[in-house]
CSV table of N, CA and C and ligand atoms in Angstrom, one decimal:
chain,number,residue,atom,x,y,z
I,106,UNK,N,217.5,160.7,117.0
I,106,UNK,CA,216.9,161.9,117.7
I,106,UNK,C,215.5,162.2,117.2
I,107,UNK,N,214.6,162.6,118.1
I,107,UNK,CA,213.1,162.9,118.1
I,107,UNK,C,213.4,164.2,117.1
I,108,UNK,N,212.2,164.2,116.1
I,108,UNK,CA,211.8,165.6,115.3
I,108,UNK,C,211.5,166.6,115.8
I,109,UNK,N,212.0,167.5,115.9
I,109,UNK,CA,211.3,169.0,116.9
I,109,UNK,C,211.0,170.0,115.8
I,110,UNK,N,209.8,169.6,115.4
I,110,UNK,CA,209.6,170.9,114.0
I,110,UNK,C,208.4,171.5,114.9
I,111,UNK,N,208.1,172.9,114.4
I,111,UNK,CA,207.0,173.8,115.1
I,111,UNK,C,205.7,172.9,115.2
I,112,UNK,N,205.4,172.4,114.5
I,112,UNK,CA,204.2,171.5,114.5
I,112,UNK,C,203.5,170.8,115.9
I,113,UNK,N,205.1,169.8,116.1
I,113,UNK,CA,204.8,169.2,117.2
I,113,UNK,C,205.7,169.6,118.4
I,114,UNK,N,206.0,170.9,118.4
I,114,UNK,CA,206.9,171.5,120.1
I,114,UNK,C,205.8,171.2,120.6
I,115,UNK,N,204.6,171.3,121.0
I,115,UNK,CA,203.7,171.4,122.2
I,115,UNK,C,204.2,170.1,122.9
I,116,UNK,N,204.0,168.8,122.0
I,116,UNK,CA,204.5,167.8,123.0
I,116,UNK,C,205.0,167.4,123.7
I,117,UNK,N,206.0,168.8,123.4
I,117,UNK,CA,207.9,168.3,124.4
I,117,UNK,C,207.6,169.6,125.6
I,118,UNK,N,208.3,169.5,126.8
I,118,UNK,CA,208.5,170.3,127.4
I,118,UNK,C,208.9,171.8,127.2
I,119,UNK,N,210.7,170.5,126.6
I,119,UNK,CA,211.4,171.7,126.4
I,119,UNK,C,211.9,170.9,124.7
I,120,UNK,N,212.4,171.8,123.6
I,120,UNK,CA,212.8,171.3,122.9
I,120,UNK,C,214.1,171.8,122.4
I,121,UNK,N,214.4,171.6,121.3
I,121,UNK,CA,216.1,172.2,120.8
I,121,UNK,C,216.0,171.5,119.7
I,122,UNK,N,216.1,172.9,118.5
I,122,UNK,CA,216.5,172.3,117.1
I,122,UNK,C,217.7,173.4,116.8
I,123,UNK,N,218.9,172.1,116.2
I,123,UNK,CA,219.7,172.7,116.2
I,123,UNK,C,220.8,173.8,116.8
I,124,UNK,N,220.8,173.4,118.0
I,124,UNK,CA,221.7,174.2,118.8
I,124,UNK,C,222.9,174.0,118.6
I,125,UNK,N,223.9,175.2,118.4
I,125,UNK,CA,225.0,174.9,118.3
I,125,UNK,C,225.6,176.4,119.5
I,126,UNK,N,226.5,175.5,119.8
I,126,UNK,CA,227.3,176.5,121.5
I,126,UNK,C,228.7,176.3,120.7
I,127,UNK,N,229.4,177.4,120.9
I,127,UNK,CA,231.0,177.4,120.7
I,127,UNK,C,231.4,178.5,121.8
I,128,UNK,N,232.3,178.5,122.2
I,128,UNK,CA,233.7,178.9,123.0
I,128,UNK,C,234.7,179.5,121.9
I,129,UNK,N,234.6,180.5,121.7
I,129,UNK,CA,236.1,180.5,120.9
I,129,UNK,C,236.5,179.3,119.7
I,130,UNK,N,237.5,178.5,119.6
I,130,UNK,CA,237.9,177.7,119.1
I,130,UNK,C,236.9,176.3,118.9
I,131,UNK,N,236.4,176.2,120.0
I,131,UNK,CA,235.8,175.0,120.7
I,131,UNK,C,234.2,175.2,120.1
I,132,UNK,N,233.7,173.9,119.5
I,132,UNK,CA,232.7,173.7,120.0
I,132,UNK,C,232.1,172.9,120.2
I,133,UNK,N,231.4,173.3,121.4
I,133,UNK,CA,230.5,172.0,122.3
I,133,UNK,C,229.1,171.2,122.1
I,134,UNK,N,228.5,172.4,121.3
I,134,UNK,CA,227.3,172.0,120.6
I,134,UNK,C,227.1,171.8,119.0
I,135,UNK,N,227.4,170.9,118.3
I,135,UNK,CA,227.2,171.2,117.1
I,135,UNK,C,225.9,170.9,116.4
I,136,UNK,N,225.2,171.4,116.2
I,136,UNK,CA,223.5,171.7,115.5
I,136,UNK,C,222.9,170.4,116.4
I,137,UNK,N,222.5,170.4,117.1
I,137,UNK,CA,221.9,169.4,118.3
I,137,UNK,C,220.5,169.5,118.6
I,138,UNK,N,219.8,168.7,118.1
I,138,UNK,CA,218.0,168.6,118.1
I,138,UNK,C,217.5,167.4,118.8
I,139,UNK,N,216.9,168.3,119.8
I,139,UNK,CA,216.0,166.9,120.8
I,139,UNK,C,215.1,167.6,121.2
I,140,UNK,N,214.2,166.7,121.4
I,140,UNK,CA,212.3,166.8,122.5
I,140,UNK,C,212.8,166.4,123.8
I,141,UNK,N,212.6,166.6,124.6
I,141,UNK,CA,211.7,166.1,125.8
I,141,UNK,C,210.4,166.1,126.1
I,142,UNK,N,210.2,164.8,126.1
I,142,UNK,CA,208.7,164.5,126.3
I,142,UNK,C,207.8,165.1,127.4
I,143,UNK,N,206.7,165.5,127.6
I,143,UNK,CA,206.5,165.8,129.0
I,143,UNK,C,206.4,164.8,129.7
I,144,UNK,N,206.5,164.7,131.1
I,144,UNK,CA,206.5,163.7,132.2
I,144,UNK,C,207.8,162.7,131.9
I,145,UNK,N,208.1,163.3,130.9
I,145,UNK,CA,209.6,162.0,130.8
I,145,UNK,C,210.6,162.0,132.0
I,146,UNK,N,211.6,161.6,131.6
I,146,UNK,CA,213.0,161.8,132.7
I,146,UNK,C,213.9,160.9,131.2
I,147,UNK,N,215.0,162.0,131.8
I,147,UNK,CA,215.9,161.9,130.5
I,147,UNK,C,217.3,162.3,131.1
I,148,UNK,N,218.0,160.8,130.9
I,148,UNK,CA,219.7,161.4,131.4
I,148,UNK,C,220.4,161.3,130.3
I,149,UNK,N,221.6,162.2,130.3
I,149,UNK,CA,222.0,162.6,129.5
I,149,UNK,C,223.8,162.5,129.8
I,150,UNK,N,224.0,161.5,129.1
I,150,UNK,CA,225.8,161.2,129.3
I,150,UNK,C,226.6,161.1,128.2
I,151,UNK,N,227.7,160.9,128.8
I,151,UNK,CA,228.8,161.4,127.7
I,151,UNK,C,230.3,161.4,128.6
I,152,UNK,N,231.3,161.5,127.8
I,152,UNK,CA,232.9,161.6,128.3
I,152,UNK,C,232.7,163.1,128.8
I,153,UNK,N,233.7,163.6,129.9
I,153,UNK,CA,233.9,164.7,130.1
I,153,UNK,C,234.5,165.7,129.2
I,154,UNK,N,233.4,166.7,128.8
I,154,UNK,CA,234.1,167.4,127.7
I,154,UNK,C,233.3,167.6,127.0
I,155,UNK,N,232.3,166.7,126.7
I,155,UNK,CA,231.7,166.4,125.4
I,155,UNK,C,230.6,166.9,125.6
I,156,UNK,N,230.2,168.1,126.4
I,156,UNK,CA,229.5,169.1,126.0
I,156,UNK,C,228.2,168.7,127.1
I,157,UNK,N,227.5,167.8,128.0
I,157,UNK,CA,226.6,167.9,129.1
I,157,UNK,C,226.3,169.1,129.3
I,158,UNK,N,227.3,169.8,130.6
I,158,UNK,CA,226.9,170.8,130.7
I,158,UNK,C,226.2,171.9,130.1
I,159,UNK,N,226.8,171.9,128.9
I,159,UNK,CA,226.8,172.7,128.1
I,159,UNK,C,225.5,172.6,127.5
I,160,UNK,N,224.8,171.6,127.3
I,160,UNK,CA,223.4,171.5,126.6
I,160,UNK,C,222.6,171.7,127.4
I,161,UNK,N,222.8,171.1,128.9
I,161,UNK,CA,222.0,171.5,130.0
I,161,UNK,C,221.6,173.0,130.4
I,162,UNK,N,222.5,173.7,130.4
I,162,UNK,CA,222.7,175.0,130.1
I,162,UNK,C,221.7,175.8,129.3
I,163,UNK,N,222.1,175.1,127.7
I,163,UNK,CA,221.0,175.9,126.6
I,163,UNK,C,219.6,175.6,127.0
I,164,UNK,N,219.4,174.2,127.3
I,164,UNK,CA,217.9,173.3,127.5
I,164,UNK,C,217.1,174.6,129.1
I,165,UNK,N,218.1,175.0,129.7
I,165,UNK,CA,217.6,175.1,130.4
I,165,UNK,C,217.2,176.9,131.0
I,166,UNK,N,217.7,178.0,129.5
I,166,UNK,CA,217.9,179.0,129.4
I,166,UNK,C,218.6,179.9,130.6
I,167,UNK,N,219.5,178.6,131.2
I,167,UNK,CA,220.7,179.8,131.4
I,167,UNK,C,221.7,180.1,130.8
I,168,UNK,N,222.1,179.7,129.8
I,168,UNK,CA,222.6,180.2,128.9
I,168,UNK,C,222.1,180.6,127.3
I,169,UNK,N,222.2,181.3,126.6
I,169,UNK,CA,222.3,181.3,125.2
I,169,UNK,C,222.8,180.8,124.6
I,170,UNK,N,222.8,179.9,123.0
I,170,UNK,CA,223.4,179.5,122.0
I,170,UNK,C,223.5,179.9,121.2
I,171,UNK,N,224.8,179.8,120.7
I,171,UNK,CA,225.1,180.6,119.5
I,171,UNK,C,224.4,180.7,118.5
I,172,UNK,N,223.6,179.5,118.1
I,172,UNK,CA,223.0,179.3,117.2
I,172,UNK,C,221.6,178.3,117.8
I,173,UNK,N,220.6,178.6,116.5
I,173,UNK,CA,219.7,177.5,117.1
I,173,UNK,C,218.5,177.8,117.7
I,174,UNK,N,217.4,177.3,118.1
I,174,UNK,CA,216.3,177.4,118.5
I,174,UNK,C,215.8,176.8,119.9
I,175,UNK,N,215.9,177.5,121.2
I,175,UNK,CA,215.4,175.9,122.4
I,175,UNK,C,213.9,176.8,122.8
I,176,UNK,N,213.0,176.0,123.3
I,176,UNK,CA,211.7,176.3,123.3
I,176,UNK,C,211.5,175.4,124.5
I,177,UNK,N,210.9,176.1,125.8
I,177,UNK,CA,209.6,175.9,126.8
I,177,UNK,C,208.7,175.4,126.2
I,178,UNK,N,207.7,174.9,126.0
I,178,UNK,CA,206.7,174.6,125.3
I,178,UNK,C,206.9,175.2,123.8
I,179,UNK,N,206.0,176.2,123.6
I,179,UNK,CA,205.7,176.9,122.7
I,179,UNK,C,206.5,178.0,122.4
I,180,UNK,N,207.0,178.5,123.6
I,180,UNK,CA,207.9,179.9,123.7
I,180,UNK,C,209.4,179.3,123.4
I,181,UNK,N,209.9,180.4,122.1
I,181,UNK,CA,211.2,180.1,121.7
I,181,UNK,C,212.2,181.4,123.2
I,182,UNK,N,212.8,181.0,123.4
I,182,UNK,CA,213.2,181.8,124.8
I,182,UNK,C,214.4,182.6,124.1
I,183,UNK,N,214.8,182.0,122.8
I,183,UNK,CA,215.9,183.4,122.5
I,183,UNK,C,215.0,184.5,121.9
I,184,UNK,N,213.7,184.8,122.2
I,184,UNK,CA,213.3,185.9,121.8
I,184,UNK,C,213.0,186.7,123.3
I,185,UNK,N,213.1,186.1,124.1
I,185,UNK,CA,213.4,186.8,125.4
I,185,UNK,C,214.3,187.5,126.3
I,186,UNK,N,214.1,189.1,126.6
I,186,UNK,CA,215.2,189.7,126.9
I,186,UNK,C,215.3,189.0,128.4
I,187,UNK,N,216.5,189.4,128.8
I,187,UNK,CA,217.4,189.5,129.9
I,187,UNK,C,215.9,188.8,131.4
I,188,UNK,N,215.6,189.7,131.2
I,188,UNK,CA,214.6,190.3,133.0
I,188,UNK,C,213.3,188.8,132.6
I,189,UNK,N,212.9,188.5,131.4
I,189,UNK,CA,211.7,188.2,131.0
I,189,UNK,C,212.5,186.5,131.2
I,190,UNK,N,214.0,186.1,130.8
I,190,UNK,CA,214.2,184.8,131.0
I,190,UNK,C,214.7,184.6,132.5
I,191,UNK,N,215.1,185.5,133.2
I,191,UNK,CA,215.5,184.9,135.0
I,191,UNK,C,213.8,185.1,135.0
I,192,UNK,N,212.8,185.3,134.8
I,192,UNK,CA,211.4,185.2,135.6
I,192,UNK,C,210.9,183.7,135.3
I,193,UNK,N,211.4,183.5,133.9
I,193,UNK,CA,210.9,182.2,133.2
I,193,UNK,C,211.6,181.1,134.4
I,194,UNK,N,212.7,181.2,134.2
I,194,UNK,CA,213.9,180.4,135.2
I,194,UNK,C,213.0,180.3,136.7
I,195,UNK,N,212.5,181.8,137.3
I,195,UNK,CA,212.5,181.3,138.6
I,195,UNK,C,210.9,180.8,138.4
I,196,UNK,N,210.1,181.1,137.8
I,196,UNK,CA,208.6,180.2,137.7
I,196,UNK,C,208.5,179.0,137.5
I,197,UNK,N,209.1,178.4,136.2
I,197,UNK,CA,208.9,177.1,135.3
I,197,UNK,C,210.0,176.7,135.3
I,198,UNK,N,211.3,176.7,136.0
I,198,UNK,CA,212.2,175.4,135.8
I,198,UNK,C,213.1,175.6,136.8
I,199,UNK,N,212.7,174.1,137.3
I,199,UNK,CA,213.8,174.1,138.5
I,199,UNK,C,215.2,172.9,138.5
I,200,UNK,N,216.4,173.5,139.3
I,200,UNK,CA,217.8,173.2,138.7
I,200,UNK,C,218.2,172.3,140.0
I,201,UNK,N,218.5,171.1,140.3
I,201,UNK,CA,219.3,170.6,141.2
I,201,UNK,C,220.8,170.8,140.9
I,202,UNK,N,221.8,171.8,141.1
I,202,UNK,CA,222.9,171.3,141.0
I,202,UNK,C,224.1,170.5,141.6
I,203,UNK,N,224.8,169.9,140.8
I,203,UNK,CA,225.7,169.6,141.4
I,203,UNK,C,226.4,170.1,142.7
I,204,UNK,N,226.9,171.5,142.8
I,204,UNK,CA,227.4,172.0,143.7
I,204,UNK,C,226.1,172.5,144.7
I,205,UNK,N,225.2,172.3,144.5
I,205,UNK,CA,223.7,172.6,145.4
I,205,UNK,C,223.3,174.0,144.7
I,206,UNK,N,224.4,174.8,145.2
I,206,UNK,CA,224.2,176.3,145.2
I,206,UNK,C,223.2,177.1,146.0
I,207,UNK,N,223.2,176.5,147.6
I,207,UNK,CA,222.4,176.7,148.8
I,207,UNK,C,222.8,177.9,149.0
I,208,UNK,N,222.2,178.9,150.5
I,208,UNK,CA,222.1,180.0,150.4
I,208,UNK,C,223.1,178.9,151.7
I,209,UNK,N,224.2,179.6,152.1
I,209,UNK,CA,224.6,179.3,153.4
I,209,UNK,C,223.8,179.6,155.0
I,210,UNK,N,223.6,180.8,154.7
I,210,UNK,CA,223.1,181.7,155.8
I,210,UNK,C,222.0,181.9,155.7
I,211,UNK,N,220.6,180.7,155.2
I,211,UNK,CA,219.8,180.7,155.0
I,211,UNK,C,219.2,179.1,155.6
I,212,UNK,N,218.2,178.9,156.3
I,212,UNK,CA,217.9,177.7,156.9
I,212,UNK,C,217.5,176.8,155.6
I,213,UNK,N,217.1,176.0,155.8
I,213,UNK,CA,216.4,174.8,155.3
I,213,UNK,C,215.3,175.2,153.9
I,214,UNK,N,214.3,176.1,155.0
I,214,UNK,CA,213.0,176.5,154.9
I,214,UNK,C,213.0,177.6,153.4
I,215,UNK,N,214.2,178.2,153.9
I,215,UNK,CA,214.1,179.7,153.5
I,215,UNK,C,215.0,179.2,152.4
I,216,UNK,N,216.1,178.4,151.8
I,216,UNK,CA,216.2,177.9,150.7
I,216,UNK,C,215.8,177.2,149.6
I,217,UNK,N,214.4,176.8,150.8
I,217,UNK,CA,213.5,176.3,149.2
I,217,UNK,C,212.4,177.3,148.8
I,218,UNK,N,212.0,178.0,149.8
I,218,UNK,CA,211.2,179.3,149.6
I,218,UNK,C,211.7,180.6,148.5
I,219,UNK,N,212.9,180.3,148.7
I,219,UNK,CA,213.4,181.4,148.2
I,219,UNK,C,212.9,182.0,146.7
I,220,UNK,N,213.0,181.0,145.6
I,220,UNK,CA,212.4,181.5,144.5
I,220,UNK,C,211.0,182.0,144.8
I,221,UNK,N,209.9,181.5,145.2
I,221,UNK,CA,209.0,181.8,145.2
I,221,UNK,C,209.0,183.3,146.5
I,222,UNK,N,209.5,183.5,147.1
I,222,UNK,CA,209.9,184.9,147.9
I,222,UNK,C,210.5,186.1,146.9
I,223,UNK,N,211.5,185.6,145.9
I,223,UNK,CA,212.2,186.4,144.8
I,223,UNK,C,210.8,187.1,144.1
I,224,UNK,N,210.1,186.1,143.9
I,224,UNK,CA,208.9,186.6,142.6
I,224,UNK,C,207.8,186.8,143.9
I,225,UNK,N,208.2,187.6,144.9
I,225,UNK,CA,206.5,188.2,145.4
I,225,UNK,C,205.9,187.2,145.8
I,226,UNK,N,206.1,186.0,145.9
I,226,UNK,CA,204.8,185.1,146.0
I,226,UNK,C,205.3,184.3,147.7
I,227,UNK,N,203.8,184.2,148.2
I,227,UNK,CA,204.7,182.9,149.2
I,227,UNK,C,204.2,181.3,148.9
I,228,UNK,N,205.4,180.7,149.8
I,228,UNK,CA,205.0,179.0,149.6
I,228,UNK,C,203.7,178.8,150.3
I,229,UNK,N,203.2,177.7,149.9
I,229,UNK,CA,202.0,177.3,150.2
I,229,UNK,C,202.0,176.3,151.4
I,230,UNK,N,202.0,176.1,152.7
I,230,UNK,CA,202.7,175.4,153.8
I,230,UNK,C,201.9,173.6,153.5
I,231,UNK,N,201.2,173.8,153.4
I,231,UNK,CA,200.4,172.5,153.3
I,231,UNK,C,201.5,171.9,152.1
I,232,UNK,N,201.3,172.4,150.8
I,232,UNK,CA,202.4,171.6,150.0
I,232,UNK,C,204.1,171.9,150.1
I,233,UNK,N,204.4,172.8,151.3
I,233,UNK,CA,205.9,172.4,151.7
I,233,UNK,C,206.1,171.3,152.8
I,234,UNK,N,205.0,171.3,153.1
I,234,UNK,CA,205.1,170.3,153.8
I,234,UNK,C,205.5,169.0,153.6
I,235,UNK,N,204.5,168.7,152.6
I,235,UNK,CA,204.6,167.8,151.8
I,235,UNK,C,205.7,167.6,151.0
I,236,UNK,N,205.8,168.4,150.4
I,236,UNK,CA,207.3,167.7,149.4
I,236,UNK,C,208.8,167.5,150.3
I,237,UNK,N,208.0,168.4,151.6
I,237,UNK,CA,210.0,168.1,152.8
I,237,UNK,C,209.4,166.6,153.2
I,238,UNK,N,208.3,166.7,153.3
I,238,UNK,CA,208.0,164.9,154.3
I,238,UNK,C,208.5,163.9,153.0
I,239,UNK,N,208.3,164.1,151.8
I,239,UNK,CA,208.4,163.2,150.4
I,239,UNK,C,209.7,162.7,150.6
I,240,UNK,N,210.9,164.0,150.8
I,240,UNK,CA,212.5,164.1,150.2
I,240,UNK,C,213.2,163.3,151.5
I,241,UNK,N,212.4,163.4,152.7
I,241,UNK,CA,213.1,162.7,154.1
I,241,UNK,C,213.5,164.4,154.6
I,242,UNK,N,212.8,165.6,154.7
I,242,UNK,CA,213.4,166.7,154.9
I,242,UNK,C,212.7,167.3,156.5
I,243,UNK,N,211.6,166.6,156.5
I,243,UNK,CA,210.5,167.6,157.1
I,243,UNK,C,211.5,166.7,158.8
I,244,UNK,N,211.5,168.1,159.7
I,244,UNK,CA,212.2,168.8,160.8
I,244,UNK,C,213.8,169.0,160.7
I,245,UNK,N,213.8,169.5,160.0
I,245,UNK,CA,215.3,169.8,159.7
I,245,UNK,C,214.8,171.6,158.3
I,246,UNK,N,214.0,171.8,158.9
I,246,UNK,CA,213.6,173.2,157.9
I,246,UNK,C,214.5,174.1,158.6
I,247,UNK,N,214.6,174.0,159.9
I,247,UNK,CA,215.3,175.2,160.9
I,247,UNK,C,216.7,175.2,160.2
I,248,UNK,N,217.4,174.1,159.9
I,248,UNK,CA,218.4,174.3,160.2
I,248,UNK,C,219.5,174.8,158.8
I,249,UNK,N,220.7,175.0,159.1
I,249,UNK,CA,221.6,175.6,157.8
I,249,UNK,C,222.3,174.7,157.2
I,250,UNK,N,222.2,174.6,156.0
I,250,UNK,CA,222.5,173.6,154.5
I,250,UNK,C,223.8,173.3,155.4
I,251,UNK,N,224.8,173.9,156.3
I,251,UNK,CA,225.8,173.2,156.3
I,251,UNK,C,226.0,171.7,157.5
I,252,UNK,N,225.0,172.0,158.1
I,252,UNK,CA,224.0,171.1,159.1
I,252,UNK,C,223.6,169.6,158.5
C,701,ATP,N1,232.7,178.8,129.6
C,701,ATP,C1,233.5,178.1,128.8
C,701,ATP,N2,234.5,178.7,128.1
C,701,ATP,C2,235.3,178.0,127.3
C,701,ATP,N3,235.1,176.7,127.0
C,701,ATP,C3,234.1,176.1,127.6
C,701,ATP,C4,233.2,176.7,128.5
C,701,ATP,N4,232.3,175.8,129.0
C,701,ATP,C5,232.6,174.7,128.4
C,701,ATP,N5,233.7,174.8,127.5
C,701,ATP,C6,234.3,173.7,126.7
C,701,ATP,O1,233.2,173.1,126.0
C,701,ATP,C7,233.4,171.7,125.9
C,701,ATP,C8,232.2,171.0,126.6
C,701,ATP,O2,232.2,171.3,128.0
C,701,ATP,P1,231.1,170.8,129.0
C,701,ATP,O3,231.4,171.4,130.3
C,701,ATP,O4,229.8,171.1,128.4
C,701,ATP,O5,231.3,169.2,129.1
C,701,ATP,P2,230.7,168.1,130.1
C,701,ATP,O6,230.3,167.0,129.2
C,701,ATP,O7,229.7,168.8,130.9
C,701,ATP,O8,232.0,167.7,130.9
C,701,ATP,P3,232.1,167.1,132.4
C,701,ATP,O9,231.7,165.7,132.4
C,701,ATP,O10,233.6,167.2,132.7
C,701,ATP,O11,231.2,168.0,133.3
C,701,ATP,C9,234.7,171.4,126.6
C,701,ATP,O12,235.7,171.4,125.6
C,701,ATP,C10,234.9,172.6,127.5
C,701,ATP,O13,236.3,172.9,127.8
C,702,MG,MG1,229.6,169.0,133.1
């Protein structure tokens, strides 16, 4: 495992020293330290059980850890209340999930807009354009995720 001491967090995106997550009885994170590099890509496997979700979760400040330190760049995010981490979430980190978690009754368009509509802001059409023409998306903005 990569060193994540204050020194060098700028390097990593996101980092984690020492995370530890429990459930009750269970735990799924025990003291767990990693970088992510910027521009990297990093998968992350394991048996079911063995805690994925569950780091993905802390790495990605939707959840809290029991213990432990995860940091955005520079910003330790457990020193962020409630209102200041969903802003972080909806600016600087975006989540493909498994289950999608689409807006049903929301077209195409309006599901990828949506964060950026949440936070006051609108999309920029030139670059939605672009990234629906990238994904194989562009003329199908009209229509509903279940389409
Ligand atoms: N909300 C929760 N409440 C109680 N226990 C939980 C909770 N979330 C996870 N666990 C437990 O923590 C451990 C790790 O679960 P986690 O979902 O992170 O594993 P995973 O590697 O993502 O598994 P899978 O491959 O099945 O998705 C498991 O023992 C699980 O039962
Ligand atoms: Mg999982």
């Amino acid at each position: 495992m990569q060193p994540t001491t204050t020194s060098r967090a700028t390097q990593f995106a996101v980092s984690l020293e020492e995370v530890s997550q429990s459930y009750g009885e269970v735990t799924a994170l025990d003291r767990v330290s990693w970088g992510f590099r910027k521009g990297s890509l990093t998968a992350i496997m394991g048996p079911s059980g063995s805690g994925k979700s569950t780091f993905l979760h802390c790495a990605s400040g939707l959840d809290r850890p029991s213990a432990g330190t995860v940091r955005l760049g520079d910003l330790d995010m457990g020193g962020l209340r409630e209102t200041e981490l969903t802003r972080l979430r909806r600016e600087r980190i975006g989540f493909v999930f498994q289950g999608y978690n689409l807006m049903p009754s929301m077209d195409v368009e309006r599901n990828i807009t949506l964060p950026l509509t949440l936070g006051g802001r609108q999309a920029d059409r030139h670059w939605l354009d672009e990234v629906v023409h990238r994904v194989g998306m562009a003329g199908h903005l009209d229509r509903l995720p279940a389409r």
